[in-house]
Structure formats: structure tokens, C-alpha cells
Coordinates of C-alpha atoms in Angstrom, one line a residue:
X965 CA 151.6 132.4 47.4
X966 CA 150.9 135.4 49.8
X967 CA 147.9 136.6 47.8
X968 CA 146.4 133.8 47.9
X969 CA 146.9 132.8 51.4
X970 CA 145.3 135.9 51.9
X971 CA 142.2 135.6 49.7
X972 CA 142.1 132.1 52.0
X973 CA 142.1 134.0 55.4
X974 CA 139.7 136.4 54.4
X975 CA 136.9 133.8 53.7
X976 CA 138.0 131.8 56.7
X977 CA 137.6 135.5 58.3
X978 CA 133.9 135.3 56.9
X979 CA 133.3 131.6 58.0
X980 CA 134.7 132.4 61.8
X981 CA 132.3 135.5 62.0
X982 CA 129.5 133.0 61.2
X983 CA 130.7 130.7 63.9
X984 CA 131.8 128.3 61.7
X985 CA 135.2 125.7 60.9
X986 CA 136.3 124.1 57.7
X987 CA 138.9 121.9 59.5
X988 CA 139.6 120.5 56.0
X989 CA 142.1 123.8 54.9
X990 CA 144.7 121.9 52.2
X991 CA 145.5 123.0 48.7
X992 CA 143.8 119.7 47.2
X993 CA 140.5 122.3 48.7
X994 CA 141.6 125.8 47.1
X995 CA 140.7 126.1 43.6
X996 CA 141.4 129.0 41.1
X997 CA 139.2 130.9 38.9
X998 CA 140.4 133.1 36.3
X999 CA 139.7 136.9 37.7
X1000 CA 139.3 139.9 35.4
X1001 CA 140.0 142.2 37.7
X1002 CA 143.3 143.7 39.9
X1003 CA 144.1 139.8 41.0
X1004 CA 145.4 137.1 38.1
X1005 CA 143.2 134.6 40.2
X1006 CA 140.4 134.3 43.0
X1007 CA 140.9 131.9 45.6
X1008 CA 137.8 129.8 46.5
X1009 CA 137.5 127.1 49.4
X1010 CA 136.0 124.2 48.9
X1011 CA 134.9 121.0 50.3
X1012 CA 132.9 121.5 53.0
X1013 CA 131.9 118.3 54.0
X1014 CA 133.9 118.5 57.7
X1015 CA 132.0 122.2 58.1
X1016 CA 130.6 122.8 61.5
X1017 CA 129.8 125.2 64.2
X1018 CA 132.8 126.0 66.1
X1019 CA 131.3 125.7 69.6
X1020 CA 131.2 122.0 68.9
X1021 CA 134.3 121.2 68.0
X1022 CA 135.6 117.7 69.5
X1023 CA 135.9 114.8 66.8
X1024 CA 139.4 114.7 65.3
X1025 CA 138.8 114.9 61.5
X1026 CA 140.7 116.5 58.7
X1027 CA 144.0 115.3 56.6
X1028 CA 146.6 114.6 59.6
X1029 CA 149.4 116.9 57.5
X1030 CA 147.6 119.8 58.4
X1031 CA 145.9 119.2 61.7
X1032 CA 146.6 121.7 64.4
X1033 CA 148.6 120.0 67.6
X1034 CA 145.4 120.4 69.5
X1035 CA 143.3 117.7 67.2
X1036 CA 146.6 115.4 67.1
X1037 CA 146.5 115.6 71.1
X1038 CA 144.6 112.9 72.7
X1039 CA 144.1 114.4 75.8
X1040 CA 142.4 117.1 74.4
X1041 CA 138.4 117.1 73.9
X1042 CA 137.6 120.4 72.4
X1043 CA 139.5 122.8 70.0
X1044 CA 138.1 126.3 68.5
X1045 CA 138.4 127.1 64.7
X1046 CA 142.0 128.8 65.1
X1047 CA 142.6 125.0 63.6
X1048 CA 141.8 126.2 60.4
X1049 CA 144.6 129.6 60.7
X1050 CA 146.9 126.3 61.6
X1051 CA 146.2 124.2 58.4
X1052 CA 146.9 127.9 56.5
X1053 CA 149.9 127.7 57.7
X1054 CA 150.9 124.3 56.9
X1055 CA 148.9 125.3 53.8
X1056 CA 151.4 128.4 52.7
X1057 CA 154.7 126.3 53.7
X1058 CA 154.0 123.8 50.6
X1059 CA 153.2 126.6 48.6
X1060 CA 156.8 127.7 49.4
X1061 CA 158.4 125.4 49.5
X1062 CA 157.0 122.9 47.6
X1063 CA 156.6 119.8 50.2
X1064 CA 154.2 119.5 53.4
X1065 CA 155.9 121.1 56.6
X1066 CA 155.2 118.3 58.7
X1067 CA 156.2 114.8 57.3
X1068 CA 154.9 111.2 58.6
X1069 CA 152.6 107.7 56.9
X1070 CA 150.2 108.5 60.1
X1071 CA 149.0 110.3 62.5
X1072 CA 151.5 109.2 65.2
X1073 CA 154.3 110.1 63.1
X1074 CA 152.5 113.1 62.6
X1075 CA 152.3 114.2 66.0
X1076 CA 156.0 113.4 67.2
X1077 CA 157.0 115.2 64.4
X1078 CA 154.9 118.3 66.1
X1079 CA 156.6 117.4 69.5
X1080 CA 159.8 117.2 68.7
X1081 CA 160.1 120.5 66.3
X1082 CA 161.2 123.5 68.1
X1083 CA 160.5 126.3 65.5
X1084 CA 157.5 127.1 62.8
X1085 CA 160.4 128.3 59.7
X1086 CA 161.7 125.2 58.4
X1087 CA 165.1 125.0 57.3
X1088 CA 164.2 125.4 53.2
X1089 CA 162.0 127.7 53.6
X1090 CA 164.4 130.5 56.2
X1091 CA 167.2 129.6 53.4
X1092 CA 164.3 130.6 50.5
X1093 CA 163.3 133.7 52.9
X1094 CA 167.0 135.2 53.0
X1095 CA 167.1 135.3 49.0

């Protein structure tokens, strides 16, 4: 899971230079490609249909499970691509662990769920950590 969340972050590295944001960063958009070289598998992003400069960044689109708090607060116009290190995040904890880190049927849900947690480690995955 480490390798390939960092494969991810060095072509979101590439896209940021460029002044761009996926804002779409889920494992339903990484696919796998059978390497022969040092790594079993490359990591490549895909689905770039929600792809746009980064100094434009107001309308709140993406899949709500991985949405940074900023695009679940409604009080808040603009946001910067650091919404994409977010969804990473999010990204690496169901790789881990095996479920999304923040659960909900909507966006509401979504963001209280935000609100109301108090660390970034779930409990499963500190208890997976210590082994």
C-alpha cells in the first residue's frame, strides 16, 4: 500500500507542478500495470474528467468519501489542490484497512462525521500499525 501511495503522490507531484487537480483521487481511479522492472506494479491515475486548473477551484465535485473538509464546508468558496493529498489519504486508509475512513449514505453524514472526529489514525488501523 505504501508503494503505491507513493507512485500516486508523485504524479499528483507532476499534475500540481502543472497547476492542475484531479479532485477525483479513489482507488476505483488507480489502475495497475504489470512492471518489469524494480516495482511488481506501476500505479496510474485515471479519470480525469473533474481535472482543472487549481486557481479555479470552487464547485464541490468528487466522491463525498474522499472529499477534503474544505469542499464538504459550505461556507467555503475556494479550495487549492492539497484536496487531492486529502483523498490520498482517505485513499491509503482503505488500502489498510480495508473500509473507507470516513463512513455516511451522503454528504451530510459525510461532513459530521469530519466534525465530530478528533484524530486522522482510526482505531483499526493504530491497532494494525502496533503489529
Amino acid at each position: 500500500a505504501i508503494e503505491y501511495t507513493l507512485q500516486i503522490a508523485q504524479g499528483l507531484k507532476v499534475l500540481h507542478k502543472k497547476g492542475l487537480s484531479h479532485r477525483d483521487i479513489k482507488l476505483e481511479n488507480v489502475f495497475l500495470q504489470k512492471s518489469n522492472y524494480g516495482y511488481n506494479y506501476i500505479v496510474k491515475l485515471g479519470d480525469f474528467g473533474l481535472l482543472k486548473n487549481s486557481e479555479d477551484l470552487q464547485s464541490k465535485v468528487g466522491t463525498i468519501f474522499y472529499m477534503a473538509p474544505e469542499m464538504l464546508d459550505l461556507n467555503k468558496q475556494e479550495y487549492n489542490e492539497k484536496v487531492d493529498i486529502w483523498a490520498l489519504g482517505c485513499a491509503l486508509h482503505e488500502m489498510l484497512i480495508g473500509e473507507k475512513l470516513f463512513q455516511g449514505n451522503d454528504i451530510n453524514q459525510i461532513r459530521l462525521f469530519q466534525q465530530k472526529t478528533q484524530h486522522f489514525v482510526s482505531n483499526k488501523l493504530y491497532r494494525r500499525l502496533q503489529k
